[in-house]
Amino acid sequence: GNSVTQMEGPVTLSEEAFLTINCTYTATGYPSLFWYVQYPGEGLQLLLKATKADDKGSNKGFEATYRKETTSFHLEKGSVQVSDSAVYFCALTINDMRFGAGTRLTVKP
Amino acid sequence: GAVVSQHPSWVICKSGTSVKIECRSLDFQATTMFWYRQFPKQSLMLMATSNEGSKATYEQGVEKDKFLINHASLTLSTLTVTSAHPEDSSFYICSARDIITATQNTEAFFGQGTRLTVV
């Protein structure tokens, strides 16, 4: 079945550090890929998405490229801020939406 | 942007009682809504897919008689936890796709979640 494997956390970084959170997927067919962010006690907010191979999603300094050859959708940000502290979920959708385990990011001043 | 409202945001109930959680799409219509359960510091587990005007599709291992889902209109789906027990305590999240833009691969919009505590 369809599934997402996401880098385990937690991840702790200093402000302005470079961030990478790895995500790989398994799917039959051609899924769309997403990164969602969840702040404490809240639902999920869409961070970025990509709908086909080689698409790059970007938002708020975050980027991820849909790599079909490596079945990956790694999330990157060049310079993280304290306000980026949250849990990040990689997800794919074909009909329904499946999530990775989530990666908790803490950014320290 | 598309907004999904979930109510209540938190609820405490006694063991053996039933609790209803509502999920509304405020500015769009949704033929399909999804219900998830999230345990502390864990990912979202898909419980069921709710289809307007038809029966919900439950994931393997989810008790359909315990988690009743009704999707009576294009803007409202409800999840009722029947005869709740402490092990049902969890964070429940719904999501929905916009009927106009939705294909099988479009993003879903999420409610803010409901924290259920059964005492």
Tab-separated table of C-alpha atoms in Angstrom:
chain	number	residue	atom	x	y	z
A	1	GLY	CA	0.000	0.000	0.000
A	2	ASN	CA	0.878	3.662	-0.043
A	3	SER	CA	3.121	4.878	2.750
A	4	VAL	CA	5.489	7.603	3.839
A	5	THR	CA	8.738	7.185	5.748
A	6	GLN	CA	9.984	10.271	7.481
A	7	MET	CA	13.158	11.081	9.339
A	8	GLU	CA	12.730	10.463	13.038
A	9	GLY	CA	13.152	13.363	15.369
A	10	PRO	CA	13.418	15.273	17.447
A	11	VAL	CA	15.631	17.747	15.655
A	12	THR	CA	17.177	20.616	17.596
A	13	LEU	CA	18.910	23.425	15.754
A	14	SER	CA	20.264	26.851	16.505
A	15	GLU	CA	18.686	29.858	14.866
A	16	GLU	CA	19.921	30.445	11.295
A	17	ALA	CA	21.063	26.830	10.902
A	18	PHE	CA	20.276	24.799	7.787
A	19	LEU	CA	17.403	22.341	8.020
A	20	THR	CA	16.825	19.075	6.188
A	21	ILE	CA	14.063	16.641	7.047
A	22	ASN	CA	14.127	13.517	4.913
A	23	CYS	CA	10.999	11.965	3.470
A	24	THR	CA	10.624	8.990	1.147
A	25	TYR	CA	7.471	7.381	-0.092
A	26	THR	CA	6.033	4.199	-1.537
A	27	ALA	CA	3.042	4.462	-3.811
A	28	THR	CA	1.219	2.748	-6.611
A	29	GLY	CA	0.467	5.320	-9.238
A	30	TYR	CA	1.400	8.980	-9.192
A	31	PRO	CA	0.770	10.667	-5.864
A	32	SER	CA	0.862	14.298	-4.939
A	33	LEU	CA	3.260	15.078	-2.093
A	34	PHE	CA	2.859	17.527	0.763
A	35	TRP	CA	4.502	18.933	3.823
A	36	TYR	CA	2.223	19.963	6.649
A	37	VAL	CA	3.155	21.770	9.855
A	38	GLN	CA	1.457	21.352	13.216
A	39	TYR	CA	1.807	23.769	16.099
A	40	PRO	CA	1.004	22.602	19.662
A	41	GLY	CA	-2.661	21.821	20.211
A	42	GLU	CA	-3.640	22.709	16.665
A	43	GLY	CA	-4.589	20.987	13.453
A	44	LEU	CA	-2.389	20.787	10.392
A	45	GLN	CA	-1.497	23.619	8.068
A	46	LEU	CA	-0.336	23.026	4.532
A	47	LEU	CA	3.244	24.231	4.167
A	48	LEU	CA	3.958	23.284	0.560
A	49	LYS	CA	3.087	20.765	-2.093
A	50	ALA	CA	4.196	19.223	-5.385
A	51	THR	CA	1.930	17.381	-7.771
A	52	LYS	CA	4.313	15.803	-10.266
A	53	ALA	CA	7.895	14.690	-10.697
A	54	ASP	CA	10.523	17.451	-10.574
A	55	ASP	CA	8.049	19.977	-9.192
A	56	LYS	CA	9.455	22.135	-6.413
A	57	GLY	CA	7.127	23.329	-3.700
A	58	SER	CA	8.148	26.368	-1.700
A	59	ASN	CA	6.713	28.568	1.031
A	60	LYS	CA	8.078	30.741	3.836
A	61	GLY	CA	11.655	29.836	2.917
A	62	PHE	CA	10.955	26.094	2.953
A	63	GLU	CA	11.476	24.020	-0.189
A	64	ALA	CA	10.986	20.424	-1.273
A	65	THR	CA	11.469	18.812	-4.679
A	66	TYR	CA	9.456	15.824	-5.914
A	67	ARG	CA	12.087	13.262	-6.910
A	68	LYS	CA	10.508	10.305	-8.635
A	69	GLU	CA	13.801	8.501	-9.239
A	70	THR	CA	14.567	8.389	-5.526
A	71	THR	CA	10.910	8.511	-4.384
A	72	SER	CA	11.792	11.369	-2.080
A	73	PHE	CA	10.452	14.752	-1.026
A	74	HIS	CA	12.971	16.141	1.443
A	75	LEU	CA	12.157	19.398	3.224
A	76	GLU	CA	14.852	22.084	3.410
A	77	LYS	CA	15.259	25.580	4.757
A	78	GLY	CA	18.422	27.598	4.559
A	79	SER	CA	18.070	29.538	7.804
A	80	VAL	CA	15.604	28.459	10.468
A	81	GLN	CA	13.990	30.753	13.003
A	82	VAL	CA	12.661	30.143	16.502
A	83	SER	CA	9.155	30.524	15.102
A	84	ASP	CA	9.727	27.475	12.881
A	85	SER	CA	9.608	25.220	15.940
A	86	ALA	CA	6.771	22.766	15.296
A	87	VAL	CA	6.072	19.242	14.115
A	88	TYR	CA	6.438	18.644	10.395
A	89	PHE	CA	4.588	15.909	8.535
A	90	CYS	CA	5.327	14.581	5.094
A	91	ALA	CA	2.243	13.227	3.317
A	92	LEU	CA	1.133	11.741	0.047
A	93	THR	CA	-2.267	11.446	-1.492
A	94	ILE	CA	-3.856	9.081	-3.948
A	95	ASN	CA	-7.549	9.113	-3.042
A	96	ASP	CA	-6.844	9.361	0.691
A	97	MET	CA	-3.957	11.051	2.474
A	98	ARG	CA	-1.227	9.149	4.316
A	99	PHE	CA	1.221	10.727	6.709
A	100	GLY	CA	4.735	10.114	7.882
A	101	ALA	CA	5.490	9.809	11.575
A	102	GLY	CA	6.221	13.498	11.982
A	103	THR	CA	9.443	15.260	12.938
A	104	ARG	CA	9.538	17.608	15.886
A	105	LEU	CA	11.777	20.602	15.227
A	106	THR	CA	13.006	22.848	18.006
A	107	VAL	CA	14.950	25.958	17.092
A	108	LYS	CA	16.917	27.612	19.886
A	109	PRO	CA	17.893	31.290	19.903
B	1	GLY	CA	-8.486	30.279	1.814
B	2	ALA	CA	-10.473	27.166	2.541
B	3	VAL	CA	-11.468	26.843	6.180
B	4	VAL	CA	-12.494	23.734	8.059
B	5	SER	CA	-14.052	24.250	11.457
B	6	GLN	CA	-14.071	21.460	14.006
B	7	HIS	CA	-16.161	21.556	17.148
B	8	PRO	CA	-15.671	21.203	20.027
B	9	SER	CA	-11.959	21.874	20.342
B	10	TRP	CA	-11.869	19.887	23.546
B	11	VAL	CA	-14.290	17.742	25.499
B	12	ILE	CA	-14.225	15.752	28.704
B	13	CYS	CA	-16.801	13.031	29.121
B	14	LYS	CA	-17.588	10.209	31.486
B	15	SER	CA	-16.863	6.634	30.597
B	16	GLY	CA	-19.840	5.004	28.896
B	17	THR	CA	-21.260	8.180	27.386
B	18	SER	CA	-21.211	9.216	23.723
B	19	VAL	CA	-19.527	12.249	22.241
B	20	LYS	CA	-20.206	13.908	18.892
B	21	ILE	CA	-17.560	15.876	17.016
B	22	GLU	CA	-18.544	18.111	14.126
B	23	CYS	CA	-16.472	18.990	11.099
B	24	ARG	CA	-17.679	21.808	8.853
B	25	SER	CA	-16.278	23.240	5.659
B	26	LEU	CA	-17.063	26.947	5.995
B	27	ASP	CA	-16.387	28.395	2.570
B	28	PHE	CA	-16.438	25.392	0.286
B	29	GLN	CA	-18.306	22.158	-0.283
B	30	ALA	CA	-16.786	18.770	0.312
B	31	THR	CA	-18.022	15.431	-0.951
B	32	THR	CA	-15.260	13.715	0.958
B	33	MET	CA	-14.024	14.286	4.474
B	34	PHE	CA	-11.437	12.312	6.377
B	35	TRP	CA	-11.215	11.506	10.075
B	36	TYR	CA	-7.891	10.962	11.788
B	37	ARG	CA	-6.777	10.036	15.245
B	38	GLN	CA	-3.509	11.247	16.693
B	39	PHE	CA	-1.854	9.880	19.808
B	40	PRO	CA	0.607	12.054	21.753
B	41	LYS	CA	3.781	12.714	19.799
B	42	GLN	CA	2.674	10.383	17.032
B	43	SER	CA	1.464	10.722	13.490
B	44	LEU	CA	-2.071	10.912	12.200
B	45	MET	CA	-3.801	7.603	11.683
B	46	LEU	CA	-6.574	7.587	9.102
B	47	MET	CA	-9.711	6.199	10.721
B	48	ALA	CA	-12.253	6.560	7.952
B	49	THR	CA	-13.226	8.339	4.787
B	50	SER	CA	-16.599	10.026	4.953
B	51	ASN	CA	-18.587	10.351	1.732
B	52	GLU	CA	-21.589	12.656	1.462
B	53	GLY	CA	-24.791	10.695	1.131
B	54	SER	CA	-23.246	7.269	1.535
B	55	LYS	CA	-21.627	5.068	4.122
B	56	ALA	CA	-18.181	5.851	5.400
B	57	THR	CA	-15.228	3.684	4.478
B	58	TYR	CA	-13.368	2.551	7.574
B	59	GLU	CA	-9.728	1.594	7.825
B	60	GLN	CA	-8.834	-1.877	8.962
B	61	GLY	CA	-8.986	-2.212	12.716
B	62	VAL	CA	-11.338	0.733	13.268
B	63	GLU	CA	-14.628	-0.283	14.888
B	64	LYS	CA	-17.413	1.174	12.782
B	65	ASP	CA	-19.993	0.590	15.498
B	66	LYS	CA	-17.926	2.527	17.974
B	67	PHE	CA	-16.929	5.425	15.723
B	68	LEU	CA	-20.102	6.423	13.905
B	69	ILE	CA	-19.622	8.754	10.962
B	70	ASN	CA	-22.373	10.688	9.266
B	71	HIS	CA	-21.898	12.974	6.270
B	72	ALA	CA	-25.369	14.344	5.744
B	73	SER	CA	-24.489	17.420	3.692
B	74	LEU	CA	-21.707	18.811	1.558
B	75	THR	CA	-20.462	20.953	4.435
B	76	LEU	CA	-20.871	18.775	7.503
B	77	SER	CA	-19.514	15.452	8.724
B	78	THR	CA	-19.845	14.171	12.269
B	79	LEU	CA	-17.919	11.586	14.234
B	80	THR	CA	-19.678	10.083	17.237
B	81	VAL	CA	-17.624	8.110	19.724
B	82	THR	CA	-20.131	5.759	21.303
B	83	SER	CA	-19.803	4.300	24.786
B	84	ALA	CA	-16.502	6.067	25.234
B	85	HIS	CA	-13.768	4.558	27.368
B	86	PRO	CA	-10.490	6.027	28.638
B	87	GLU	CA	-8.567	4.314	25.830
B	88	ASP	CA	-10.570	6.409	23.354
B	89	SER	CA	-8.940	9.530	24.752
B	90	SER	CA	-7.035	11.093	21.900
B	91	PHE	CA	-6.775	14.027	19.495
B	92	TYR	CA	-9.221	13.677	16.611
B	93	ILE	CA	-8.716	15.679	13.427
B	94	CYS	CA	-10.903	15.990	10.356
B	95	SER	CA	-10.007	17.173	6.889
B	96	ALA	CA	-11.898	17.933	3.705
B	97	ARG	CA	-11.342	18.448	-0.011
B	98	ASP	CA	-12.991	21.206	-1.999
B	99	ILE	CA	-15.540	19.649	-4.363
B	100	ILE	CA	-14.754	22.154	-7.090
B	101	THR	CA	-10.997	21.723	-7.209
B	102	ALA	CA	-10.690	18.232	-5.815
B	103	THR	CA	-9.176	15.390	-7.702
B	104	GLN	CA	-7.846	12.316	-6.039
B	105	ASN	CA	-4.520	14.061	-5.607
B	106	THR	CA	-5.357	17.508	-4.306
B	107	GLU	CA	-4.588	18.706	-0.818
B	108	ALA	CA	-7.015	18.481	2.051
B	109	PHE	CA	-7.776	21.242	4.515
B	110	PHE	CA	-7.690	20.417	8.181
B	111	GLY	CA	-9.782	21.307	11.172
B	112	GLN	CA	-8.090	22.458	14.345
B	113	GLY	CA	-8.679	19.121	16.069
B	114	THR	CA	-10.678	17.933	19.064
B	115	ARG	CA	-9.021	16.700	22.208
B	116	LEU	CA	-11.203	14.050	23.802
B	117	THR	CA	-10.588	12.995	27.373
B	118	VAL	CA	-12.667	10.157	28.799
B	119	VAL	CA	-12.646	9.893	32.573
